[in-house]
Short mmCIF file of C-alpha atoms and ligand atoms in Angstrom, two decimals:
data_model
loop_
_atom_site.label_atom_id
_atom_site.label_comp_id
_atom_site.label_asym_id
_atom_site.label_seq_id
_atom_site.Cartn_x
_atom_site.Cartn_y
_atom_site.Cartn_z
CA UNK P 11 -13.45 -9.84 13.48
CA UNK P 12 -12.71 -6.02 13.11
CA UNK P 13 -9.52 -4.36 11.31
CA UNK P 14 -8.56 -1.14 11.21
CA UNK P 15 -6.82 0.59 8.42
CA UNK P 16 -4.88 4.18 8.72
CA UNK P 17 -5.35 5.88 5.56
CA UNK P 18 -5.07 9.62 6.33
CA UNK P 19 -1.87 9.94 5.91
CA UNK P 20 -0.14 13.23 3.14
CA UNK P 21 1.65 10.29 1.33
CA UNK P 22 4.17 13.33 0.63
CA UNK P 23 6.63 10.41 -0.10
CA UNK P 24 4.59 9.08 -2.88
CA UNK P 25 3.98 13.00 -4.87
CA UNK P 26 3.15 13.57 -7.51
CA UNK P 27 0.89 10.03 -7.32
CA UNK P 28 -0.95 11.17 -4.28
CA UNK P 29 -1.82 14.73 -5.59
CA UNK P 30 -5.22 13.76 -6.29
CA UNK P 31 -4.83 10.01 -4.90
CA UNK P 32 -4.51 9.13 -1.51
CA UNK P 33 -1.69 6.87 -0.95
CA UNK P 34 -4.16 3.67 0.10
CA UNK P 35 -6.05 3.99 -3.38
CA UNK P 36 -2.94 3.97 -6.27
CA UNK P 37 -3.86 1.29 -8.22
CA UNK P 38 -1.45 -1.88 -7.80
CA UNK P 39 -2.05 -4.29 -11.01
CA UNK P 40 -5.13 -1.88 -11.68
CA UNK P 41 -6.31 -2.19 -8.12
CA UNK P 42 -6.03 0.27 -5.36
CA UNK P 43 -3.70 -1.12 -2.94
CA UNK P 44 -6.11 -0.79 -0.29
CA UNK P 45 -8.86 -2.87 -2.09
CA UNK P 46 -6.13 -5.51 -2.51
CA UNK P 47 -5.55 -5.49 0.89
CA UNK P 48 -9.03 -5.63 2.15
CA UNK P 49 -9.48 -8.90 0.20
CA UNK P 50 -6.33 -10.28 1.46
CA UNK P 51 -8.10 -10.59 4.79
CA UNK P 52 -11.09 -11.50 3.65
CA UNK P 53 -9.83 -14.60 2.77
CA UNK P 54 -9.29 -14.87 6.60
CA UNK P 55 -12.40 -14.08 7.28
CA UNK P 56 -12.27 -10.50 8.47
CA UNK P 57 -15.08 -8.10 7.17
CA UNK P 58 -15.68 -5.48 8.94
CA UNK P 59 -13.46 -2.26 8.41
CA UNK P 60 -13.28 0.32 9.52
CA UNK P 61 -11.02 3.25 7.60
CA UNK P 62 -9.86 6.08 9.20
CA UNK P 63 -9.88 8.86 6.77
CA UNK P 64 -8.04 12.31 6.47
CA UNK P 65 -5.86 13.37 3.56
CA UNK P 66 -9.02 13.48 0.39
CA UNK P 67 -11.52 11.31 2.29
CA UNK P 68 -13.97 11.64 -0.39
CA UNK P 69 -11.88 9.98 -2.85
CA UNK P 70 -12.15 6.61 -0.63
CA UNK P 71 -15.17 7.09 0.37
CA UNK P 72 -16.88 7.39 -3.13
CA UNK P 73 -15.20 4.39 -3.83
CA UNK P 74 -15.72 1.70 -1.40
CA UNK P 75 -19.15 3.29 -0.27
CA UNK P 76 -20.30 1.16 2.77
CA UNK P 77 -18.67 -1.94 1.23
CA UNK P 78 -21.25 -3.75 0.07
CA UNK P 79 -20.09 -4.27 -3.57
CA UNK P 80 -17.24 -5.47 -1.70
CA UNK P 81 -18.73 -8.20 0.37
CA UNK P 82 -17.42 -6.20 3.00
CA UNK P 83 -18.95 -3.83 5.90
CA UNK P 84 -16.91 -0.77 6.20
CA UNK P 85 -16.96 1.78 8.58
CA UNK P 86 -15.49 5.86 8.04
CA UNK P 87 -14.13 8.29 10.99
CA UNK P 88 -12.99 11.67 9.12
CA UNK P 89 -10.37 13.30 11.30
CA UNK P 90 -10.59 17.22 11.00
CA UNK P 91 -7.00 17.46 11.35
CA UNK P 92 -4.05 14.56 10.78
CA UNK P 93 -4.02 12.71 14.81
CA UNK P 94 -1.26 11.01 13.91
CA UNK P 95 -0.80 6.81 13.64
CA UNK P 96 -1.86 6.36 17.61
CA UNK P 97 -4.40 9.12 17.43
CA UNK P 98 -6.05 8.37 14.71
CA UNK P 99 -6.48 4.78 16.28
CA UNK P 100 -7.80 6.36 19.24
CA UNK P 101 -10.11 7.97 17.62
CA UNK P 102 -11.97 5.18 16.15
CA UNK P 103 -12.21 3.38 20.01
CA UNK P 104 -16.03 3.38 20.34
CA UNK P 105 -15.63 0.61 17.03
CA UNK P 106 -13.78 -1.84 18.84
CA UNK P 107 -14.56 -4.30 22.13
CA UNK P 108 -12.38 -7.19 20.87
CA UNK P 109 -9.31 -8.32 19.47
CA UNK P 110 -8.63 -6.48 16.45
CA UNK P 111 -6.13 -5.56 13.24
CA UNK P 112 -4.51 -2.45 12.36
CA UNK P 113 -2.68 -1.59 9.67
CA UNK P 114 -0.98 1.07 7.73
CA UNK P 115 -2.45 1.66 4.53
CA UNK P 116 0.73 2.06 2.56
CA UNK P 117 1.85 -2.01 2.58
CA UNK P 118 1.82 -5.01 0.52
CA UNK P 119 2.61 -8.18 1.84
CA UNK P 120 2.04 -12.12 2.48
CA UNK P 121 0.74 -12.13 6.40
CA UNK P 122 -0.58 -15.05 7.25
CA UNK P 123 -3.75 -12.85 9.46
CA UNK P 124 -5.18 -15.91 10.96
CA UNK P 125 -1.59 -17.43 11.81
CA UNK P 126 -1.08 -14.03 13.34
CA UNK P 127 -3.95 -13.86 15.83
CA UNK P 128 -3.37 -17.68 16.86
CA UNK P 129 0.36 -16.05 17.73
CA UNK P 130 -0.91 -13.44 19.81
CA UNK P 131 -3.43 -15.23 21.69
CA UNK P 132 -0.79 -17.55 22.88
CA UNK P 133 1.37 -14.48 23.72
CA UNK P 134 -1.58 -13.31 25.70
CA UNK P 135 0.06 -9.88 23.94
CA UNK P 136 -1.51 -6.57 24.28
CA UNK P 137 -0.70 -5.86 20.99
CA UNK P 138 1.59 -7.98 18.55
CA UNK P 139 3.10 -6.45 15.98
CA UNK P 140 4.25 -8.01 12.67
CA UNK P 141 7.90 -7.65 12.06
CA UNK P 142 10.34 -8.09 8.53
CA UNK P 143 13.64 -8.42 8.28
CA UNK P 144 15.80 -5.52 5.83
CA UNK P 145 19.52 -5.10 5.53
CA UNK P 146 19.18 -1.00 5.95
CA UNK P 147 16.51 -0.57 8.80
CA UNK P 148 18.23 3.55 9.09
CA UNK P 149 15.15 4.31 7.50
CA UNK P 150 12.31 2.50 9.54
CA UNK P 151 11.75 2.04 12.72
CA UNK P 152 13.30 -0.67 14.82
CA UNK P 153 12.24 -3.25 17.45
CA UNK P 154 14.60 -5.12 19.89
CA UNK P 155 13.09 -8.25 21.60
CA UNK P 156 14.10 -11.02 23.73
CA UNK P 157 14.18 -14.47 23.36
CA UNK P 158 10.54 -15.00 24.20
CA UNK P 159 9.40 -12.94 20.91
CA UNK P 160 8.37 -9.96 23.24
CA UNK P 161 10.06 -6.57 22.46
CA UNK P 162 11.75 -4.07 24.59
CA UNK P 163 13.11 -1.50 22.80
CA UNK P 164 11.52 0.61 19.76
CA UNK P 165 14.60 3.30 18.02
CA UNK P 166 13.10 5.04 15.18
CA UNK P 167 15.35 5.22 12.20
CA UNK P 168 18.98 4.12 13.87
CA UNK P 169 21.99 5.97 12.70
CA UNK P 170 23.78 2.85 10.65
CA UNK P 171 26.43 2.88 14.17
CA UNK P 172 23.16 2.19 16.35
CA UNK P 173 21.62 -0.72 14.29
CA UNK P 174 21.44 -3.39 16.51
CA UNK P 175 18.52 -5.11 14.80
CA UNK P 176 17.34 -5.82 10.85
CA UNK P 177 13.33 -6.39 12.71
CA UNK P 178 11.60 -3.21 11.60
CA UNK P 179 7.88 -2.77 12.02
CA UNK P 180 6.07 -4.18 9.24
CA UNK P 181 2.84 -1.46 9.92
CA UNK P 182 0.29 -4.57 10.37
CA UNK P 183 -0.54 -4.93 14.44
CA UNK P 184 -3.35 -7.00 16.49
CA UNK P 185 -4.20 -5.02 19.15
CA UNK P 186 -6.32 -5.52 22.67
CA UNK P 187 -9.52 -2.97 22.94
CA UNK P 188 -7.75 -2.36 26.59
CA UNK P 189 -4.28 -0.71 24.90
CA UNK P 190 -6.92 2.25 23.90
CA UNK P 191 -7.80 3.67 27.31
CA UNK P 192 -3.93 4.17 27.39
CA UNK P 193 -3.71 6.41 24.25
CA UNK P 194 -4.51 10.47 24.93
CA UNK P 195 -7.39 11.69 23.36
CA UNK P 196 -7.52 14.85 21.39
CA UNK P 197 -4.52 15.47 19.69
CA UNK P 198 -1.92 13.86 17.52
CA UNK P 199 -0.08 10.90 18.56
CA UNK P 200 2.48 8.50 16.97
CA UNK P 201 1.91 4.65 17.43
CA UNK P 202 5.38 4.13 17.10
CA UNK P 203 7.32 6.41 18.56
CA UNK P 204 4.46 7.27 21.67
CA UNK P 205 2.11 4.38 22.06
CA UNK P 206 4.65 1.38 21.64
CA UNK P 207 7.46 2.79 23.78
CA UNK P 208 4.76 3.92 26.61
CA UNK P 209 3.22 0.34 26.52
CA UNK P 210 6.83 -0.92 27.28
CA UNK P 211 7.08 1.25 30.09
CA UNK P 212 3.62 0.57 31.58
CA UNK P 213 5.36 -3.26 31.49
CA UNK P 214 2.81 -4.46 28.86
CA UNK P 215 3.34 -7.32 26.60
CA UNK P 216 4.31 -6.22 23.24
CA UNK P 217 4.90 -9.77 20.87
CA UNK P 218 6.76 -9.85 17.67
CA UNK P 219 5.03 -11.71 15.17
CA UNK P 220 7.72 -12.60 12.30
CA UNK P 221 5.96 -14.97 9.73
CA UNK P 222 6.29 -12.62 6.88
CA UNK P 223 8.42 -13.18 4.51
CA UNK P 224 7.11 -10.91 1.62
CA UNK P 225 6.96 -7.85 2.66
CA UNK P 226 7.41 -3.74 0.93
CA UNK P 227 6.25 -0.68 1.57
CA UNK P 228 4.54 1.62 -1.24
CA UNK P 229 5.90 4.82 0.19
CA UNK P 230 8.16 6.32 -2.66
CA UNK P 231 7.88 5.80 -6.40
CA UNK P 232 10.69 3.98 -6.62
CA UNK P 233 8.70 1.18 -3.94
CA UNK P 234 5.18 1.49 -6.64
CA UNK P 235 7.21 0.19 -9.23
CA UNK P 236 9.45 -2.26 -7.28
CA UNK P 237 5.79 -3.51 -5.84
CA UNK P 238 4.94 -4.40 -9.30
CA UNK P 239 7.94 -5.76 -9.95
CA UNK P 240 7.68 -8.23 -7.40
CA UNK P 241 4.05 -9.52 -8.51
CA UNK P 242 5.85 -9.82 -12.01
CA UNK P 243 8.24 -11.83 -11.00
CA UNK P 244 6.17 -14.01 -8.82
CA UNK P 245 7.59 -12.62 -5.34
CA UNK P 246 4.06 -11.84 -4.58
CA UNK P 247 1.25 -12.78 -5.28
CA UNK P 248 -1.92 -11.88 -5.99
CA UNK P 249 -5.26 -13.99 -6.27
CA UNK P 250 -6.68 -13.46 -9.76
CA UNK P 251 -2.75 -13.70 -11.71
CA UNK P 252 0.39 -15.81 -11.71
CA UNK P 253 2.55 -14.45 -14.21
CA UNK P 254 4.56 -17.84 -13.87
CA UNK P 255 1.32 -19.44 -15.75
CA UNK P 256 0.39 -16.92 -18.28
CA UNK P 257 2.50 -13.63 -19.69
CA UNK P 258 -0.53 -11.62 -20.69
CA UNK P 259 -3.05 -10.78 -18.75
CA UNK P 260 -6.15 -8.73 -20.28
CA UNK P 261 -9.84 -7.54 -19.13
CA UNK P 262 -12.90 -7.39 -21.31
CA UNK P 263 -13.02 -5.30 -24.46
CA UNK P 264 -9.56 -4.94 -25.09
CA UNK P 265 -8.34 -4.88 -28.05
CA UNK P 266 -4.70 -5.50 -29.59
CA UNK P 267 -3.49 -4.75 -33.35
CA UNK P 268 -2.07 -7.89 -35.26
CA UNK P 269 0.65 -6.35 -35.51
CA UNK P 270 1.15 -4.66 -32.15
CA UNK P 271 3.98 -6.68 -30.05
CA UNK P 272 3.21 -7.31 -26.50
CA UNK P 273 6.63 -9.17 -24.17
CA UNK P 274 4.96 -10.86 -21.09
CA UNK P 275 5.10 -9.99 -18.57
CA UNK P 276 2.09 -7.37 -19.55
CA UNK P 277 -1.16 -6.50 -17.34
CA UNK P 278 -3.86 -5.07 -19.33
CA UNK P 279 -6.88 -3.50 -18.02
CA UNK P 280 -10.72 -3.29 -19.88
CA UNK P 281 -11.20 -1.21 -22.87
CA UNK P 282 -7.65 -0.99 -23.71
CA UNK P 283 -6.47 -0.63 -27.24
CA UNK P 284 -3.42 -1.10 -28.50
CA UNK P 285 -2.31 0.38 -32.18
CA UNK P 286 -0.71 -1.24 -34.96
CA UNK P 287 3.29 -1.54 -34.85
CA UNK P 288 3.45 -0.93 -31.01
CA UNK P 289 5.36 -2.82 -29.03
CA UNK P 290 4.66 -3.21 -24.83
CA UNK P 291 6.35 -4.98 -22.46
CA UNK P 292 8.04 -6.16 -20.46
CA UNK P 293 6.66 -5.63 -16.94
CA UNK P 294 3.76 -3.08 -18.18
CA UNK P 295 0.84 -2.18 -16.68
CA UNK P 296 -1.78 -0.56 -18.61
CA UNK P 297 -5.13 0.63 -16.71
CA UNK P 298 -8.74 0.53 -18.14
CA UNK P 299 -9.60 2.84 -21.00
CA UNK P 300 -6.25 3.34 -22.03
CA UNK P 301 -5.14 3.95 -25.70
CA UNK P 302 -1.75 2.99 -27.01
CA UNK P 303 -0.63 4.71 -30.34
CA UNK P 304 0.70 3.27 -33.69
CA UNK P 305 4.45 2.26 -33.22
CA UNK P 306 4.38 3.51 -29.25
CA UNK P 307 7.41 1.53 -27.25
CA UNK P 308 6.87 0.88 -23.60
CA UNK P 309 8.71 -0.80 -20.99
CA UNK P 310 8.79 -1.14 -17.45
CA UNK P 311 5.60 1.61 -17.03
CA UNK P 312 2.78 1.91 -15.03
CA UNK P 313 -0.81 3.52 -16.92
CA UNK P 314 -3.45 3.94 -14.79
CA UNK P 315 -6.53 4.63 -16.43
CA UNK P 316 -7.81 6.54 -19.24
CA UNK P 317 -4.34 6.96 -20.58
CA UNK P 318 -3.54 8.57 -24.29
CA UNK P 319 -0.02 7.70 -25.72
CA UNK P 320 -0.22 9.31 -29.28
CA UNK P 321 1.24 7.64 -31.85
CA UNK P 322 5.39 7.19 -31.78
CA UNK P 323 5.77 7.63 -27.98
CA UNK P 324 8.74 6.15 -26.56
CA UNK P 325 8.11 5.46 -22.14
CA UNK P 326 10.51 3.36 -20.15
CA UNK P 327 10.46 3.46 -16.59
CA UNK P 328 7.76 5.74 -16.28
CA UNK P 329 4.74 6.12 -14.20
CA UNK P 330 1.67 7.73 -16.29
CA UNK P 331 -1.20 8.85 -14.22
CA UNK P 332 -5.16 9.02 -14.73
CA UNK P 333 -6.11 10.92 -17.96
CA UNK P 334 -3.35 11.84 -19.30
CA UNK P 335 -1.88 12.38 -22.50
CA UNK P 336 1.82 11.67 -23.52
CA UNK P 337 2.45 13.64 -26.69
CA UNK P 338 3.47 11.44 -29.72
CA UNK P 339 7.62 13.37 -30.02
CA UNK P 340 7.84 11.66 -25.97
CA UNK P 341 11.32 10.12 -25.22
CA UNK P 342 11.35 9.54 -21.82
CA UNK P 343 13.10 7.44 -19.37
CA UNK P 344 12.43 7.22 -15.43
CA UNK P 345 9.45 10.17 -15.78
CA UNK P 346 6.39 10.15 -13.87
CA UNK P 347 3.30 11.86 -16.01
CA UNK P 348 0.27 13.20 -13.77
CA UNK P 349 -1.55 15.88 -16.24
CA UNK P 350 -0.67 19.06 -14.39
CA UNK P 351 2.77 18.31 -15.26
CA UNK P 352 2.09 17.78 -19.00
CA UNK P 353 0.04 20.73 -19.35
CA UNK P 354 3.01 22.80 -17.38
CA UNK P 355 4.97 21.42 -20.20
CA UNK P 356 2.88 22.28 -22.44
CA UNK P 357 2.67 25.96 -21.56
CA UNK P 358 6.32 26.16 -21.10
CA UNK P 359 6.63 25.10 -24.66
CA UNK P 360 3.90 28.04 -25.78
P1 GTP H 5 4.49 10.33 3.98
O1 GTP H 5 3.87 11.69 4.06
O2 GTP H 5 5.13 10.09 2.65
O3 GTP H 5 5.37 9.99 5.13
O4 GTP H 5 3.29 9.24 4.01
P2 GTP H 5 2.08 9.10 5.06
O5 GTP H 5 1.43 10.42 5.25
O6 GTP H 5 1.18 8.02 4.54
O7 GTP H 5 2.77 8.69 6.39
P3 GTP H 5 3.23 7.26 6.87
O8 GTP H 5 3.76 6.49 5.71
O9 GTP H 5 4.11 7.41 8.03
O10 GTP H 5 1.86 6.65 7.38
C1 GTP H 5 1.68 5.30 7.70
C2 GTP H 5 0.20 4.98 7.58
O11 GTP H 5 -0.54 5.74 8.53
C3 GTP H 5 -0.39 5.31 6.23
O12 GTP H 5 -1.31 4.30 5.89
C4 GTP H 5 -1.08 6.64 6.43
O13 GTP H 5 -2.21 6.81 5.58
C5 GTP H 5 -1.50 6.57 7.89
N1 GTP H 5 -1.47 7.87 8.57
C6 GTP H 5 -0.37 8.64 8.79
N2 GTP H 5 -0.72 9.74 9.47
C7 GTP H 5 -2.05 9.65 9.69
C8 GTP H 5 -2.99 10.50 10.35
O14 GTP H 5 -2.68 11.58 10.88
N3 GTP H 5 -4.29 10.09 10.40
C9 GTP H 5 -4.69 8.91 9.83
N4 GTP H 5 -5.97 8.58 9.89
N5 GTP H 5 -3.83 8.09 9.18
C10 GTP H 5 -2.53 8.47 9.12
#
């Protein structure tokens, strides 16, 4: 079986992360999110992908590569210019002759995928699409169905007076190969706010697929660090750690002072090495490569990779990306580090 996965998108949301990053490829525990996501449904059996690039294709592609190293096939279709949710599904119709996933690049959570196809088959849907609950849909879009699980009303981001229903659309959808002849070809649609609400009127069967009980999108910074909150605190989780069962969790060739402190719950990467007299944790994520100074305190932060703190810097609630390098005098609270912004600092300092 086939899925899809949107990943063109700006991820303006997400900036300064997705300056050089496409949303889909932020590292989540030192993963990219998509890669985690792509072995979710691997477990249910689905390898063949097929990514439909926009926003720094290259970055993906250089990456994942045909998928092989993956145990996965994966397919690319490069828009020239952003189609849109619907169009950019469109666009990708010569892939698909069968039942097959979508799903937005930008979420993390527990769908059962094989639960979900036996749902729509019985449906006889012509496309089902996974719903969560939230107490403030204002900012999502919302579905209204009936009491046969099939929906009839799509409202994009409800004033708080117009909320009607908490079911807002989770972004993960099984969808017929027929539902593509009835998208327009050529220029940008929405799935959501074009597709789904045409559909309705064309009296097709849209199902509402609600067995999801874990579910977040990664769309502002604030989500990236509640994400890894949640796999932290056992919410979610993920195949390779249960923080429940071990605090510390640490790749090959990393190395940790005797008298560095570490407070579980702590991801480490490979090659990471952490100075004497620092102390890191809880909830910290440090990616591959990264060096941690003598006496350095950090808690709640996310390192990605090849990250310097010099020695004495002080990082709560911060997000730190690739390469850069947090000067020793550092104080900083609720700061997110990409290294354009230090060298800005830098110069401003000059
Ligand atoms: P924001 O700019 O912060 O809203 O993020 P975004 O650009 O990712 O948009 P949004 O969160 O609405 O997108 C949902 C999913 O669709 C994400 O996985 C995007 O990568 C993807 N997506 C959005 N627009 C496009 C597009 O024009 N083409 C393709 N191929 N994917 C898209």
């Amino acid at each position: 079986m086939k899925a899809l996965f949107l990943v063109g998108g700006l991820g303006t949301r997400l900036r300064p992360l997705t300056d050089r990053t496409p949303k889909p490829m932020v590292p989540v525990m030192g993963r990219p999110l998509l890669e985690r996501n792509m072995e979710a449904l691997k477990q249910h059996g689905i390898d063949e992908i097929v990514l439909s690039t926009c926003y720094r294709p290259e970055v993906i592609e250089q990456y994942f590569g045909d998928g092989s190293d993956f145990g996965l096939k994966i397919d690319y279709v490069c828009e020239e210019f952003p189609l849109g949710t619907g169009g950019a599904i469109k666009n990708c119709e010569k892939y698909f002759d069968d039942t097959f996933f979508v799903f937005n690049a930008d979420i993390l959570s527990n769908i059962n995928f094989s639960e979900m196809l036996r749902y729509h088959k019985r449906k006889k849907a012509d496309v089902t699409i996974a719903v969560t609950r939230v107490e403030n849909p204002s900012a999502y879009g919302v579905i209204e169905y009936d009491a046969d699980g099939y929906a009839y009303l799509f409202k994009e981001k409800p004033a708080p007076h117009e909320v009607v229903s908490h079911f807002i659309n989770a972004g993960a959808y099984l969808f017929e190969p027929s539902v593509l002849r009835r998208i327009p070809a050529g220029r940008p649609v929405s799935v959501e706010r074009e597709v789904f609400p045409n559909l309705l009127e064309q009296a097709r069967k849209i199902a509402v697929y609600k067995g999801c009980n874990y579910w977040l999108d990664i769309g502002t910074p604030e989500k990236y660090i509640q994400a890894h909150k949640d796999i932290f605190e056992g919410q979610l989780h993920l195949p390779e750690m249960n923080f429940h069962e071990r605090a510390v969790y640490s790749g090959p060739g990393t190395h940790i002072s005797g008298t560095a402190v570490l407070r579980g719950p702590v991801y480490l990467g490979r090659n990471v090495r952490i100075e004497a007299g620092a102390t890191v944790g809880p909830h910290v994520v440090i990616g591959d490569n990264s060096l941690i100074g003598k006496k350095c305190k950090i808690a709640n932060s996310i390192l990605w990779n090849d990250v310097v703190l010099e020695d004495g810097a002080n990082l709560s609630e911060c997000i730190v990306t690739d390469a850069s390098i947090v000067d020793g005098t550092s104080r900083m609270k609720h700061v997110i580090y990409t290294p354009e912004m230090i060298k800005a600092a830098k110069h401003l300092a000059i």
